[in-house]
Tab-separated table of C-alpha atoms and ligand atoms in Angstrom:
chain	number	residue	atom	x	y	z
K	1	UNK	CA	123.901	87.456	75.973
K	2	UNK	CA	121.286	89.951	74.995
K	3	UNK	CA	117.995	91.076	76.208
K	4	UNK	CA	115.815	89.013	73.698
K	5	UNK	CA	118.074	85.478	74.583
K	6	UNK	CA	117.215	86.199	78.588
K	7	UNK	CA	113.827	86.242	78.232
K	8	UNK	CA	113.497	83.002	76.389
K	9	UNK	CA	115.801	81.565	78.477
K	10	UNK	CA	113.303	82.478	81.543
K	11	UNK	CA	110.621	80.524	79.416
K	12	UNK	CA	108.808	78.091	81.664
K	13	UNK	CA	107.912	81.119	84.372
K	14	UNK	CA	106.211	84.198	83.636
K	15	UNK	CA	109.295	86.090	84.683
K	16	UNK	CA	112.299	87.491	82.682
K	17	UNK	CA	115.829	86.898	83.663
K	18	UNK	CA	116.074	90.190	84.038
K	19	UNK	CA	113.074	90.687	86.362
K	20	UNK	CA	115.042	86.969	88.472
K	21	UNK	CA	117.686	89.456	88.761
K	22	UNK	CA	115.807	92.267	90.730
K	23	UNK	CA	113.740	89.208	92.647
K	24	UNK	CA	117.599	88.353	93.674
K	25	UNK	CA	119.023	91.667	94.516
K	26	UNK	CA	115.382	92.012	97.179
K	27	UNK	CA	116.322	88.963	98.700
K	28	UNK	CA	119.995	89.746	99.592
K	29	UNK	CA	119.043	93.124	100.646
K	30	UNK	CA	116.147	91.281	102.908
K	31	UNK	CA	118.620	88.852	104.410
K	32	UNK	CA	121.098	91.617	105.113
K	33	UNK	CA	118.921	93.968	106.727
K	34	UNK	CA	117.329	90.891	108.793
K	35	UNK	CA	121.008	89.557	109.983
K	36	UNK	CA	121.753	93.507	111.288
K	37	UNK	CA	118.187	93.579	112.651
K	38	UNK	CA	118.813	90.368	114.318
K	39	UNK	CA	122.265	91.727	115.612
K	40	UNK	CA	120.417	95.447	116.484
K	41	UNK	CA	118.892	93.608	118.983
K	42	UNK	CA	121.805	91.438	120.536
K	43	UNK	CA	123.493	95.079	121.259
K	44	UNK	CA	120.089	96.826	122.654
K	45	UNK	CA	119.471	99.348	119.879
K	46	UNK	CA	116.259	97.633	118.871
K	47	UNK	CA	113.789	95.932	121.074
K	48	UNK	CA	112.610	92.100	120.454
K	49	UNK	CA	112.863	91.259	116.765
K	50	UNK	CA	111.340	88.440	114.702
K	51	UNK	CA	113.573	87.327	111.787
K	52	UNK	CA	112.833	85.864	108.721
K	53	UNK	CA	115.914	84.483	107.480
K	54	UNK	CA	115.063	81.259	104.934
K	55	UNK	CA	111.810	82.910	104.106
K	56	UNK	CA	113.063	85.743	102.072
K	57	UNK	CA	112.007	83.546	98.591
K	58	UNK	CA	108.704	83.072	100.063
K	59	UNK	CA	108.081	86.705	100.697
K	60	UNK	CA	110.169	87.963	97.759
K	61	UNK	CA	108.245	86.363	95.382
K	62	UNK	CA	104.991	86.853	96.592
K	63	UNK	CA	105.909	90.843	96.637
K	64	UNK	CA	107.250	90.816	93.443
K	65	UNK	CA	104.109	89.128	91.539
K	66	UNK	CA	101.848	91.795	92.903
K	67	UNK	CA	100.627	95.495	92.009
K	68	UNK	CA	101.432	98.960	93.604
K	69	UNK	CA	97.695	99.239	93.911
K	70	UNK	CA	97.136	95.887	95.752
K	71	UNK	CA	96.556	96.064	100.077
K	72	UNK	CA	98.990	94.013	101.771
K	73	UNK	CA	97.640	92.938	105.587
K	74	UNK	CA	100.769	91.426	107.124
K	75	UNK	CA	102.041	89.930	110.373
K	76	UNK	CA	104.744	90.376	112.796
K	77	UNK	CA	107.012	88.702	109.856
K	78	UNK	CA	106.827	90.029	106.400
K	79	UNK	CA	109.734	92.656	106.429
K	80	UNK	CA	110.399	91.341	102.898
K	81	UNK	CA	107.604	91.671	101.113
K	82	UNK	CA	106.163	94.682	102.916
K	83	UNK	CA	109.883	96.141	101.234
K	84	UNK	CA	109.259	95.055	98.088
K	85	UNK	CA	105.565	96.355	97.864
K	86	UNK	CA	106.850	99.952	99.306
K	87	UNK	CA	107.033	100.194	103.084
K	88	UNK	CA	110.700	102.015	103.340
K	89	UNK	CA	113.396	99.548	105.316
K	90	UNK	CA	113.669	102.203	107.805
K	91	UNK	CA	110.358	102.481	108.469
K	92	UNK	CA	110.490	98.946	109.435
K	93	UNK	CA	113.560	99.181	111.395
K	94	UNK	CA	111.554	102.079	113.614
K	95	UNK	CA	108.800	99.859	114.099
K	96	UNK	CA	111.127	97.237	116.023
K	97	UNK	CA	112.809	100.261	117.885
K	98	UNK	CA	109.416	100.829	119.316
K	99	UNK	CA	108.153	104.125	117.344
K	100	UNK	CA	105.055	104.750	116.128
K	101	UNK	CA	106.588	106.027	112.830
K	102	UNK	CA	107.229	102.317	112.261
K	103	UNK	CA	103.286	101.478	112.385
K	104	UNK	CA	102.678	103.567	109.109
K	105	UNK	CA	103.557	102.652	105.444
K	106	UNK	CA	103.896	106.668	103.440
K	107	UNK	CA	101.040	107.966	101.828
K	108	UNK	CA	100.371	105.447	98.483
K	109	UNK	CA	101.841	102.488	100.007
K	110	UNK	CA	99.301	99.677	100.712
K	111	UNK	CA	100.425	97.793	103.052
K	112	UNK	CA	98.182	97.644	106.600
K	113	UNK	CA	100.006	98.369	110.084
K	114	UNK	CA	101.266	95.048	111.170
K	115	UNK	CA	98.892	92.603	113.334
K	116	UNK	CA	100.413	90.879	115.571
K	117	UNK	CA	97.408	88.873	117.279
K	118	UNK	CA	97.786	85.865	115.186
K	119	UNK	CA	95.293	85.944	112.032
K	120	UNK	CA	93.270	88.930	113.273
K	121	UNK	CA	94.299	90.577	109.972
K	122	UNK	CA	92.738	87.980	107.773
K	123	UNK	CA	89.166	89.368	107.943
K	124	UNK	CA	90.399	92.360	107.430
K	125	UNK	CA	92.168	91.327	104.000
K	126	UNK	CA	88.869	90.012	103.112
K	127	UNK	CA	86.882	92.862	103.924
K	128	UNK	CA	89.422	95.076	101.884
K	129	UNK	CA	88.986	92.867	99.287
K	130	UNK	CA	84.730	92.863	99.694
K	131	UNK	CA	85.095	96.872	99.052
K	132	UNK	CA	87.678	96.361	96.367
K	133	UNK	CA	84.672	94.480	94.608
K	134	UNK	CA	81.778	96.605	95.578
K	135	UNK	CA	83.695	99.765	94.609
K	136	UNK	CA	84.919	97.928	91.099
K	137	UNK	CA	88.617	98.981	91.687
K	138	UNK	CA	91.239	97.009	90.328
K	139	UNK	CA	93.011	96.037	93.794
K	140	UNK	CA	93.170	92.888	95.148
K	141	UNK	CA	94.031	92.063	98.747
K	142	UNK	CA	96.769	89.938	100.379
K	143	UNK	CA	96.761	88.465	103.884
K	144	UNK	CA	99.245	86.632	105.269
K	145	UNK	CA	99.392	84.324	107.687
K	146	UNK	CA	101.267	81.281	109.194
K	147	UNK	CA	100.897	77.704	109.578
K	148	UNK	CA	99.931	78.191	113.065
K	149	UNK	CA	97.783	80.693	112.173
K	150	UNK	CA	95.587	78.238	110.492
K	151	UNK	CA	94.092	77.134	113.763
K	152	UNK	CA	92.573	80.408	114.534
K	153	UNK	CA	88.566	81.337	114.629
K	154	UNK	CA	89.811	84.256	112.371
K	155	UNK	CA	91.605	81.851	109.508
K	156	UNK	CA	88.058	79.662	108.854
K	157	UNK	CA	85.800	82.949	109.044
K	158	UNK	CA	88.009	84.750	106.585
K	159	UNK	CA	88.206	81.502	104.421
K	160	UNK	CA	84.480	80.875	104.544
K	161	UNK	CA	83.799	84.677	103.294
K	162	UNK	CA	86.464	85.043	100.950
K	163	UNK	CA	84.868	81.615	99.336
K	164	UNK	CA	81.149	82.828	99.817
K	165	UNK	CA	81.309	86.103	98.262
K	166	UNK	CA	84.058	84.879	95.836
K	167	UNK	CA	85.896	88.092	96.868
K	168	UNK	CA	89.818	89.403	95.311
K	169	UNK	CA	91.855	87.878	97.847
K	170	UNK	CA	94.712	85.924	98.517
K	171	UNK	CA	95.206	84.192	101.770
K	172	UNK	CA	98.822	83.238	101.860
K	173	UNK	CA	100.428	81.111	104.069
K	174	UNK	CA	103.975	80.976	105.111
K	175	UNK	CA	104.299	77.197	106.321
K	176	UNK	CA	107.383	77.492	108.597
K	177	UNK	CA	107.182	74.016	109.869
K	178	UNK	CA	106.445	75.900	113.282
K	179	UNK	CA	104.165	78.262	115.363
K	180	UNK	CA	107.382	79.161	117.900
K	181	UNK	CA	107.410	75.533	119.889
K	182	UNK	CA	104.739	73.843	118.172
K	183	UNK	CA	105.886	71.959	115.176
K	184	UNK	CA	102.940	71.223	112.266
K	185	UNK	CA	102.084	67.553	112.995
K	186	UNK	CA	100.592	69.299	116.380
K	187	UNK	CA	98.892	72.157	114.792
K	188	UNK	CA	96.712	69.605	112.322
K	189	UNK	CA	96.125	66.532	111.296
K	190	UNK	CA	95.487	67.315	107.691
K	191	UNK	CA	98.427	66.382	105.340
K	192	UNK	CA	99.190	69.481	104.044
K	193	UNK	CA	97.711	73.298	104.673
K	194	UNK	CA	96.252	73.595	100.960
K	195	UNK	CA	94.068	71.331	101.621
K	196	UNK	CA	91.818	72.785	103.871
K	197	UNK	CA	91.025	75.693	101.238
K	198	UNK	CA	88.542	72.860	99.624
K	199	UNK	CA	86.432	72.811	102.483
K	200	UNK	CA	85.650	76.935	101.625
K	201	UNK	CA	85.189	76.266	98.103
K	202	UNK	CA	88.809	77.706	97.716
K	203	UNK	CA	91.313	77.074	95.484
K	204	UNK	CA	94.375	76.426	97.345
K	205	UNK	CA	98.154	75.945	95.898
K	206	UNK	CA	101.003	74.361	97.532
K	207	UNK	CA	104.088	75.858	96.537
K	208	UNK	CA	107.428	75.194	97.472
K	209	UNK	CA	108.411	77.903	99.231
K	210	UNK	CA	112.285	78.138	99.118
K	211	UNK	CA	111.737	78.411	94.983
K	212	UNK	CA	110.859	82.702	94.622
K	213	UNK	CA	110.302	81.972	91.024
K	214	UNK	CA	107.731	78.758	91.523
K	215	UNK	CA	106.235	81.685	94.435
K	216	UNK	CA	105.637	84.295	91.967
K	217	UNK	CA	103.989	82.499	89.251
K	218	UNK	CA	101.617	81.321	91.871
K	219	UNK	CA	100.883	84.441	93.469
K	220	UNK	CA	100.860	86.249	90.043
K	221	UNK	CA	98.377	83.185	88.919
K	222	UNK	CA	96.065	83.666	92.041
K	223	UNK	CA	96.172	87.533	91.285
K	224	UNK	CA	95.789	87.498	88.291
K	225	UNK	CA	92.423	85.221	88.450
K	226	UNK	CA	91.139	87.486	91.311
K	227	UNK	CA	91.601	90.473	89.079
K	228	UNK	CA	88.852	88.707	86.460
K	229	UNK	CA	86.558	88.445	89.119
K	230	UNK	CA	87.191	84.194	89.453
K	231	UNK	CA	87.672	84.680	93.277
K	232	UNK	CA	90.223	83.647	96.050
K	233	UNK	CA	93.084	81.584	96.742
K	234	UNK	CA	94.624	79.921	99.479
K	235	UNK	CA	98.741	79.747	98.987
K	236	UNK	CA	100.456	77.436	100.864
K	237	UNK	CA	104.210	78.047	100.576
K	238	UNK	CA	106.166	75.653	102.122
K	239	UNK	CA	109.553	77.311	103.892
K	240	UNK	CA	111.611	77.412	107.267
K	241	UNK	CA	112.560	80.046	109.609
K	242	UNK	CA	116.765	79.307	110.110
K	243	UNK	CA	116.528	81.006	113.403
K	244	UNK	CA	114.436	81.236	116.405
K	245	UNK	CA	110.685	82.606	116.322
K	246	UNK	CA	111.702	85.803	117.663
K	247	UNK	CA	114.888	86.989	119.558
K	248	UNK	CA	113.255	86.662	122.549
K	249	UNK	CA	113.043	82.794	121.803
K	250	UNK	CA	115.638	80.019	121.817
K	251	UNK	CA	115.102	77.081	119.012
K	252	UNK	CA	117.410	74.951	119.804
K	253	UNK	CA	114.905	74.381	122.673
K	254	UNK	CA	112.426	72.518	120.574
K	255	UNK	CA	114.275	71.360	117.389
K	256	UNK	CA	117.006	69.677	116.202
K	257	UNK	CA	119.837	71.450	115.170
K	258	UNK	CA	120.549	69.447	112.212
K	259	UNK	CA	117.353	69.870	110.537
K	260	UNK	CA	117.399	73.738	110.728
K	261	UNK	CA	121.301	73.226	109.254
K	262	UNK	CA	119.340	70.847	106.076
K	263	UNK	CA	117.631	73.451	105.321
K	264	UNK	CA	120.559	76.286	105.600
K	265	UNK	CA	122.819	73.920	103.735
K	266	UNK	CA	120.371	71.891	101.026
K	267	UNK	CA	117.044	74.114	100.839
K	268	UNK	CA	118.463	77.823	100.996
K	269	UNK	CA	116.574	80.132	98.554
K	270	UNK	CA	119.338	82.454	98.263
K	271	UNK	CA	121.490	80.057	96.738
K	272	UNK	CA	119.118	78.265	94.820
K	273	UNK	CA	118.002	81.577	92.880
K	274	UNK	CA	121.996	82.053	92.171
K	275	UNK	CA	122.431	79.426	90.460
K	276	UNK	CA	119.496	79.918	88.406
K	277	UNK	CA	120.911	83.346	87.279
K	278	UNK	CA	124.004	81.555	87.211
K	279	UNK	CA	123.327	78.935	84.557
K	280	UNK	CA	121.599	81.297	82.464
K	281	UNK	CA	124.888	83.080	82.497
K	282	UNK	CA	122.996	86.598	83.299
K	283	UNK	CA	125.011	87.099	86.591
K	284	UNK	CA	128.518	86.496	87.249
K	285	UNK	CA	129.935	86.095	91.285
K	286	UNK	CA	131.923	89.275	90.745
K	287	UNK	CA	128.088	90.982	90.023
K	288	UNK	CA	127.249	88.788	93.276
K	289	UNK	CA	129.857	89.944	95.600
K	290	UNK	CA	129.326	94.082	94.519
K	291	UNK	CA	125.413	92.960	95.423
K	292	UNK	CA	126.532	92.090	98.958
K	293	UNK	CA	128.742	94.820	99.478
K	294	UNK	CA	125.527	97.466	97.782
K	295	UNK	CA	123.023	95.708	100.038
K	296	UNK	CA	125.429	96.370	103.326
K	297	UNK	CA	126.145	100.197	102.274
K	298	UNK	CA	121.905	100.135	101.663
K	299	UNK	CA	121.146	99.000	105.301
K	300	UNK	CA	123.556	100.824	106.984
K	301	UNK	CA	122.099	104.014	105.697
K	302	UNK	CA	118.648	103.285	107.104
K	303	UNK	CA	120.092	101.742	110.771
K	304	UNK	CA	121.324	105.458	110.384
K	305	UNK	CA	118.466	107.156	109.792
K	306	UNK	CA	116.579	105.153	112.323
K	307	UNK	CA	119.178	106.566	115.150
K	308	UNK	CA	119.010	109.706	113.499
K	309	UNK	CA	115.360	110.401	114.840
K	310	UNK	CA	114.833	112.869	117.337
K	311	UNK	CA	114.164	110.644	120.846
K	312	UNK	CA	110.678	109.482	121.555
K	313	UNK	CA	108.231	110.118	124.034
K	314	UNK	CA	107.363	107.639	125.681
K	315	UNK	CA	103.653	109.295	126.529
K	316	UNK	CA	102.310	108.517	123.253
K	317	UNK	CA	101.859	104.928	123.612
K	318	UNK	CA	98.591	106.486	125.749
K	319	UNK	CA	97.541	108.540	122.488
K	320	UNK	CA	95.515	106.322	119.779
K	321	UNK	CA	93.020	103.473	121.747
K	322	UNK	CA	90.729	106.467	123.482
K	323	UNK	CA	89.056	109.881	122.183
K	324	UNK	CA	89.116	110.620	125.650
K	325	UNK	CA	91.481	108.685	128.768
K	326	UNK	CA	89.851	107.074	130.822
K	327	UNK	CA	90.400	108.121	134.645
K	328	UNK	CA	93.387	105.299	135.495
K	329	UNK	CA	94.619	105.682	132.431
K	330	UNK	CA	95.030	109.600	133.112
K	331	UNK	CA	96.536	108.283	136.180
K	332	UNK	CA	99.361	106.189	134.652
K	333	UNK	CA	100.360	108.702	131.981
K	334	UNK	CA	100.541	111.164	134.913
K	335	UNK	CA	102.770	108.692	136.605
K	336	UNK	CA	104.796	108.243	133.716
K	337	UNK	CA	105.188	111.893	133.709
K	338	UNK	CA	106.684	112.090	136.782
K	339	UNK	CA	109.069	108.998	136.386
K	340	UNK	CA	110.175	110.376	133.139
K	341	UNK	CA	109.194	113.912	131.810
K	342	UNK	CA	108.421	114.194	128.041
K	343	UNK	CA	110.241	110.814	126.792
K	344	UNK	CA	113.766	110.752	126.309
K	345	UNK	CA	114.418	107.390	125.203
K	346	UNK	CA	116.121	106.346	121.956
R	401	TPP	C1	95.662	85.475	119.106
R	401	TPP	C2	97.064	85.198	119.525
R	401	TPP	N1	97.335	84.079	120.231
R	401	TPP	C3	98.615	83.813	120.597
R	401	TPP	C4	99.632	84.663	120.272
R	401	TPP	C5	101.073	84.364	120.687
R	401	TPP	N2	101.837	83.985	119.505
R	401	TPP	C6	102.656	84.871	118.906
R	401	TPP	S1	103.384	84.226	117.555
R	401	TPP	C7	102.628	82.741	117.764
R	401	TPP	C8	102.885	81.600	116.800
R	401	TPP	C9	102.441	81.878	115.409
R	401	TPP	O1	102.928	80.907	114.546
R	401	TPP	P1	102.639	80.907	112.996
R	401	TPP	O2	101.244	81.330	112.734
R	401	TPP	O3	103.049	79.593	112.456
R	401	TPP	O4	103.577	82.070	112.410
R	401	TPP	P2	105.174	82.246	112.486
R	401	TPP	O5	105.476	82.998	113.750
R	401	TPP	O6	105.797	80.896	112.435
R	401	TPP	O7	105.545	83.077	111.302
R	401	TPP	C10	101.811	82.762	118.886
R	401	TPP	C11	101.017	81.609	119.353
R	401	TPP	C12	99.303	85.833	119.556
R	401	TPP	N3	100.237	86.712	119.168
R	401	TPP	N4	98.026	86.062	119.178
């Protein structure tokens, strides 16, 4: 098949085959580096660790529909797209090994540090996005956030300014079905997330979220209209964490077993993107088993680098809140000193 036959063939998306293909090869590589991450952990070379595994279309797509100059403001969860918009994976991997290395994207790379107070970022997008406008650049702003996010002062004040000042932003939503214990028929009692965007004067999209190709042409829709100036949207994608909320949680705690294994099994995003490719005949499985075995040689180079580093010391975590310590502050670092010199710790 030849260049010109792929692309009509991808007719019905804005995407090329081709481009499915690299949207493909992210996700593998994002579910392999998750599965070691998630193993890292189990064996003590990381600290706690929140996977993403079953959200990789989701994030994937969204990454892929945006520009290099656009400001990404994510949470505790967006490995994937953070990847795909620039953030190295072992930057990320030093980040959950505790080092403050891991807090900053390189020069050029717009992605935020990552928030981990639920929604607190979301102002921020919208303020990005506020001097985006003012300044008449050509950025738009992303921030992320999930479905239990949505219940936050920060999620409403964001909304109502991103609608007011019809400012370049995207507010998109991960709908994992859960906020760790709390499954969504506790978190509101609106039918879906997209909804509320109408009470903003928002436009807001619900996607299905295990589709990376139905994800980009959303996200690349809603970017594409804040780009002209036609304001924000609210993205609802609709998705599923396989595993627990972090490593430090157990799921099997609060949901059934089975439904997680639906999902795995019926709803994977992986496998649904495969077969795409597949029918199109622009990838073969002998294409999809060197993928695997690339992706596995790609990760293992950056768990490498990310033991590689020089130990850290553990008196910085005192360096960045205060111009100048405060007195039992001093105290504690001095303590720390004493326990445990300059650092030490890998
Ligand atoms: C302001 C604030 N309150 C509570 C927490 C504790 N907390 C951490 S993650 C989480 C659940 C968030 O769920 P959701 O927004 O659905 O995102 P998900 O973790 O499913 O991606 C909570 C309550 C926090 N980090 N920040």
């Amino acid at each position: 098949m030849n260049h010109t036959d792929q692309q009509e063939r991808a007719e019905g998306t804005m995407l090329t085959g081709e481009q499915m293909i690299e949207m493909y090869k992210w996700m593998v590589t994002v579910r392999h580096f998750d599965r070691r991450a998630v193993n890292l952990q189990r064996s003590g070379r990381i600290g706690t660790y929140a996977a993403l595994e079953g959200q990789e279309a989701a994030q994937v797509g969204c990454g892929y529909a945006l520009e290099k100059q656009d400001w990404l403001f994510p949470t505790y969860r967006e490995h994937g797209v953070s990847m795909v918009h620039g953030v190295p994976m072992t930057t990320v991997f030093l980040y959950w090994n505790g080092r403050p290395e891991g807090c900053m994207a390189p020069e050029g790379v717009n992605v935020f540090p990552i928030s981990v107070p639920i929604a607190t970022q979301l102002p921020h997008a919208v303020g990005a996005a506020w001097a985006s406008k003012l300044k008449g650049e050509n950025s738009i702003a992303v921030g992320f956030v999930g479905d239990g996010g949505t219940s936050e002062g920060d999620f409403h004040e964001a909304m109502n300014f991103a609608g007011v000042m019809k400012l370049p932003v995207i507010i998109f939503c991960q709908n994992n079905g859960y906020a760790i214990s709390v499954p969504l028929s506790k978190q509101t009692a609106t039918e879906t997330l997209a909804e509320k965007a109408a009470a903003y004067g928002v436009e807001g999209i619900r996607v299905d979220g295990q589709d990376a190709v139905a994800v980009h042409d959303a996200v690349k829709y809603a970017a594409d209209k804040a780009r002209r100036g036609e304001g924000p949207t609210f993205i609802e994608a609709v998705t599923y964490r396989y595993g627990s909320h972090t490593t430090a949680d157990d799921h099997t705690r609060y949901r059934d077993v089975n439904e997680a294994e639906m999902w795995r099994t019926e709803r994977d995003p992986i496998d649904r993107l495969k077969a795409r490719i597949l029918e199109l005949g622009i990838w073969s499985e002998e294409q999809d088993q060197a993928l695997w075995e690339e992706a596995d040689k790609v990760v293992q180079k950056s768990i490498e680098e990310m033991q590689a580093m020089p130990p850290v010391d553990h008196n910085r975590i005192f360096d960045y809140s205060y111009a100048e310590l405060p007195w039992h502050l001093k105290e504690q670092r001095e303590e720390m000193r004493s326990l445990y010199g300059n650092g030490g710790a890998k």
